[in-house]
PDB file of C-alpha atoms in Angstrom:
ATOM      1  CA  MET A   1      20.929 -13.038  26.286  1.00 63.00           C
ATOM      2  CA  ASP A   2      23.162 -13.391  23.347  1.00 83.00           C
ATOM      3  CA  THR A   3      23.646 -10.114  20.980  1.00 87.00           C
ATOM      4  CA  THR A   4      21.258 -12.020  17.944  1.00 88.00           C
ATOM      5  CA  LEU A   5      18.334 -12.247  20.317  1.00 88.00           C
ATOM      6  CA  LYS A   6      18.665  -9.082  21.785  1.00 87.00           C
ATOM      7  CA  SER A   7      19.075  -6.990  18.414  1.00 87.00           C
ATOM      8  CA  ASN A   8      15.838  -8.625  16.969  1.00 85.00           C
ATOM      9  CA  ILE A   9      13.669  -7.618  20.109  1.00 88.00           C
ATOM     10  CA  SER A  10      15.282  -4.426  19.798  1.00 87.00           C
ATOM     11  CA  ARG A  11      14.016  -4.114  16.447  1.00 90.00           C
ATOM     12  CA  ARG A  12      12.353  -0.998  16.006  1.00 92.00           C
ATOM     13  CA  ALA A  13      10.588  -1.969  12.154  1.00 90.00           C
ATOM     14  CA  THR A  14       9.045  -5.692  14.222  1.00 90.00           C
ATOM     15  CA  TRP A  15       7.475  -3.448  16.394  1.00 93.00           C
ATOM     16  CA  GLY A  16       6.280  -0.939  14.085  1.00 93.00           C
ATOM     17  CA  ARG A  17       4.622  -3.738  12.270  1.00 94.00           C
ATOM     18  CA  ALA A  18       3.466  -5.608  15.387  1.00 95.00           C
ATOM     19  CA  LEU A  19       1.707  -1.718  15.885  1.00 96.00           C
ATOM     20  CA  PHE A  20       0.160  -2.859  11.865  1.00 96.00           C
ATOM     21  CA  MET A  21      -1.070  -6.016  13.028  1.00 96.00           C
ATOM     22  CA  VAL A  22      -2.629  -5.134  15.729  1.00 97.00           C
ATOM     23  CA  LEU A  23      -4.703  -2.590  14.145  1.00 97.00           C
ATOM     24  CA  PHE A  24      -5.597  -4.916  11.245  1.00 97.00           C
ATOM     25  CA  GLY A  25      -6.608  -7.282  13.739  1.00 96.00           C
ATOM     26  CA  LEU A  26      -9.195  -5.032  14.274  1.00 97.00           C
ATOM     27  CA  ILE A  27     -10.000  -3.348  10.545  1.00 96.00           C
ATOM     28  CA  TYR A  28     -10.662  -7.019  10.271  1.00 97.00           C
ATOM     29  CA  SER A  29     -12.635  -7.928  12.682  1.00 97.00           C
ATOM     30  CA  VAL A  30     -14.607  -4.560  11.812  1.00 97.00           C
ATOM     31  CA  ALA A  31     -14.670  -5.741   7.693  1.00 97.00           C
ATOM     32  CA  GLU A  32     -16.202  -9.197   9.352  1.00 97.00           C
ATOM     33  CA  MET A  33     -19.172  -7.398  10.099  1.00 98.00           C
ATOM     34  CA  VAL A  34     -19.552  -6.039   6.448  1.00 97.00           C
ATOM     35  CA  LEU A  35     -19.290  -9.159   4.969  1.00 97.00           C
ATOM     36  CA  VAL A  36     -21.838 -10.604   7.572  1.00 98.00           C
ATOM     37  CA  ALA A  37     -24.405  -7.623   6.041  1.00 97.00           C
ATOM     38  CA  VAL A  38     -23.620  -8.774   2.498  1.00 97.00           C
ATOM     39  CA  VAL A  39     -23.672 -12.288   3.085  1.00 97.00           C
ATOM     40  CA  VAL A  40     -27.307 -11.354   4.906  1.00 97.00           C
ATOM     41  CA  PHE A  41     -28.260  -9.110   1.993  1.00 97.00           C
ATOM     42  CA  GLN A  42     -27.677 -10.790  -0.942  1.00 97.00           C
ATOM     43  CA  PHE A  43     -28.829 -13.686   0.606  1.00 97.00           C
ATOM     44  CA  GLY A  44     -32.675 -11.671   0.682  1.00 96.00           C
ATOM     45  CA  SER A  45     -31.805 -10.289  -2.129  1.00 95.00           C
ATOM     46  CA  THR A  46     -31.807 -13.747  -3.995  1.00 96.00           C
ATOM     47  CA  LEU A  47     -34.980 -14.150  -2.038  1.00 96.00           C
ATOM     48  CA  LEU A  48     -36.850 -11.693  -3.113  1.00 95.00           C
ATOM     49  CA  THR A  49     -35.441 -11.360  -6.719  1.00 95.00           C
ATOM     50  CA  GLY A  50     -33.678 -15.070  -7.777  1.00 94.00           C
ATOM     51  CA  LYS A  51     -30.938 -13.225  -8.628  1.00 94.00           C
ATOM     52  CA  PRO A  52     -27.828 -11.879  -5.804  1.00 94.00           C
ATOM     53  CA  SER A  53     -27.484  -7.978  -6.196  1.00 93.00           C
ATOM     54  CA  GLN A  54     -24.608  -7.367  -9.249  1.00 92.00           C
ATOM     55  CA  ARG A  55     -23.249  -4.075  -7.193  1.00 90.00           C
ATOM     56  CA  LEU A  56     -22.778  -6.161  -4.206  1.00 92.00           C
ATOM     57  CA  LEU A  57     -21.290  -9.016  -6.445  1.00 93.00           C
ATOM     58  CA  GLY A  58     -18.050  -6.737  -7.142  1.00 92.00           C
ATOM     59  CA  PHE A  59     -17.985  -4.826  -3.816  1.00 94.00           C
ATOM     60  CA  GLY A  60     -17.679  -9.188  -2.059  1.00 94.00           C
ATOM     61  CA  GLN A  61     -15.429  -9.870  -4.361  1.00 94.00           C
ATOM     62  CA  SER A  62     -12.650  -6.238  -3.698  1.00 94.00           C
ATOM     63  CA  LEU A  63     -13.620  -7.148   0.241  1.00 95.00           C
ATOM     64  CA  SER A  64     -12.852 -11.029  -0.144  1.00 94.00           C
ATOM     65  CA  THR A  65      -9.746 -10.148  -1.415  1.00 95.00           C
ATOM     66  CA  PHE A  66      -9.617  -7.232   1.215  1.00 96.00           C
ATOM     67  CA  PHE A  67      -9.341 -10.236   3.866  1.00 96.00           C
ATOM     68  CA  TYR A  68      -7.037 -11.810   1.343  1.00 95.00           C
ATOM     69  CA  GLN A  69      -4.230  -9.135   1.177  1.00 96.00           C
ATOM     70  CA  VAL A  70      -4.761  -8.482   5.354  1.00 97.00           C
ATOM     71  CA  LEU A  71      -4.150 -12.032   6.331  1.00 97.00           C
ATOM     72  CA  ALA A  72      -1.310 -12.555   3.706  1.00 96.00           C
ATOM     73  CA  TYR A  73      -0.387  -9.462   5.542  1.00 96.00           C
ATOM     74  CA  LEU A  74      -0.390 -10.514   9.320  1.00 96.00           C
ATOM     75  CA  THR A  75       0.974 -14.405   8.494  1.00 96.00           C
ATOM     76  CA  TYR A  76       3.929 -12.798   6.984  1.00 94.00           C
ATOM     77  CA  ILE A  77       3.031 -13.768   3.797  1.00 95.00           C
ATOM     78  CA  ALA A  78       3.093  -9.792   2.419  1.00 94.00           C
ATOM     79  CA  GLU A  79       4.804  -6.700   3.538  1.00 93.00           C
ATOM     80  CA  GLU A  80       2.620  -4.565   1.622  1.00 94.00           C
ATOM     81  CA  LYS A  81       0.221  -3.119   3.793  1.00 95.00           C
ATOM     82  CA  PRO A  82      -3.471  -3.626   2.984  1.00 95.00           C
ATOM     83  CA  PHE A  83      -6.252  -0.490   2.627  1.00 94.00           C
ATOM     84  CA  PRO A  84      -5.947   1.713   4.217  1.00 92.00           C
ATOM     85  CA  PHE A  85      -2.222   2.539   3.356  1.00 93.00           C
ATOM     86  CA  SER A  86      -3.168   1.547  -0.060  1.00 93.00           C
ATOM     87  CA  SER A  87      -5.787   1.379  -2.521  1.00 93.00           C
ATOM     88  CA  TRP A  88      -8.876  -0.090  -2.080  1.00 93.00           C
ATOM     89  CA  PRO A  89      -8.744  -4.226  -4.083  1.00 92.00           C
ATOM     90  CA  ALA A  90     -10.133  -4.142  -6.819  1.00 85.00           C
ATOM     91  CA  GLY A  91     -10.572  -8.121  -8.987  1.00 71.00           C
ATOM     92  CA  LYS A  92     -10.325 -11.822  -7.680  1.00 70.00           C
ATOM     93  CA  PRO A  93      -7.115 -12.729  -4.712  1.00 67.00           C
ATOM     94  CA  GLY A  94      -5.171 -14.341  -5.826  1.00 62.00           C
ATOM     95  CA  ASN A  95      -5.366 -14.428  -9.950  1.00 51.00           C
ATOM     96  CA  HIS A  96      -2.451 -15.009 -11.105  1.00 39.00           C
ATOM     97  CA  THR A  97      -0.532 -17.834 -12.354  1.00 33.00           C
ATOM     98  CA  ALA A  98       3.107 -19.692 -11.375  1.00 34.00           C
ATOM     99  CA  ALA A  99       4.461 -18.364 -14.668  1.00 34.00           C
ATOM    100  CA  GLN A 100       3.255 -14.382 -13.557  1.00 36.00           C
ATOM    101  CA  GLU A 101       5.103 -14.576 -10.126  1.00 41.00           C
ATOM    102  CA  LYS A 102       7.946 -16.328 -11.588  1.00 41.00           C
ATOM    103  CA  SER A 103       8.411 -13.297 -13.917  1.00 42.00           C
ATOM    104  CA  ASN A 104       7.904 -10.518 -10.977  1.00 48.00           C
ATOM    105  CA  GLU A 105      10.585 -11.740  -9.104  1.00 48.00           C
ATOM    106  CA  PRO A 106      13.679 -10.560  -9.301  1.00 46.00           C
ATOM    107  CA  ALA A 107      16.297 -12.306 -10.880  1.00 44.00           C
ATOM    108  CA  ALA A 108      18.651 -11.985  -7.527  1.00 45.00           C
ATOM    109  CA  LYS A 109      19.110 -10.111  -4.528  1.00 46.00           C
ATOM    110  CA  PRO A 110      22.066  -9.606  -2.887  1.00 45.00           C
ATOM    111  CA  ALA A 111      23.175 -11.331   0.086  1.00 46.00           C
ATOM    112  CA  GLY A 112      20.824  -9.872   3.614  1.00 48.00           C
ATOM    113  CA  ALA A 113      18.156  -7.887   1.432  1.00 48.00           C
ATOM    114  CA  LYS A 114      14.634  -7.204   2.888  1.00 51.00           C
ATOM    115  CA  SER A 115      12.305  -9.151   0.473  1.00 50.00           C
ATOM    116  CA  THR A 116      10.244  -6.380  -2.012  1.00 52.00           C
ATOM    117  CA  ARG A 117       8.045  -9.226  -2.331  1.00 52.00           C
ATOM    118  CA  LYS A 118       4.468  -7.625  -3.269  1.00 58.00           C
ATOM    119  CA  LEU A 119       1.007  -9.192  -2.821  1.00 54.00           C
ATOM    120  CA  PRO A 120       0.591 -11.692  -6.060  1.00 56.00           C
ATOM    121  CA  GLY A 121      -2.927 -10.818  -7.186  1.00 57.00           C
ATOM    122  CA  PRO A 122      -4.230  -8.102  -9.829  1.00 54.00           C
ATOM    123  CA  GLU A 123      -1.912  -5.057 -10.284  1.00 53.00           C
ATOM    124  CA  LYS A 124      -3.185  -1.225  -8.804  1.00 47.00           C
TER     125      LYS A 124
END
């Protein structure tokens, strides 16, 4: 085995992230059940009152942002761990423009520096 591969396999940070990925996979599964409950309740509310529950609209939006953050972390798009390791999301997922994204990026990074890029979207 070459030294690069051996070094990559033995990196503690990679295995630590793997544990968090398993944890967020489980959290995502539980959150899916919450999503189903929200969908059913909103449908029932619409049938009975003619409109969806205003309270659940806000929660549904933050829940969808949470799903976005979890999937971004699992797919290595984001380094920041989602809730419960950060605050509960508010606002729409990915609510940003390309100009805002460019203005958030540092001018230059030293070679080999780890990315500190945060998930695009509403500020916390």
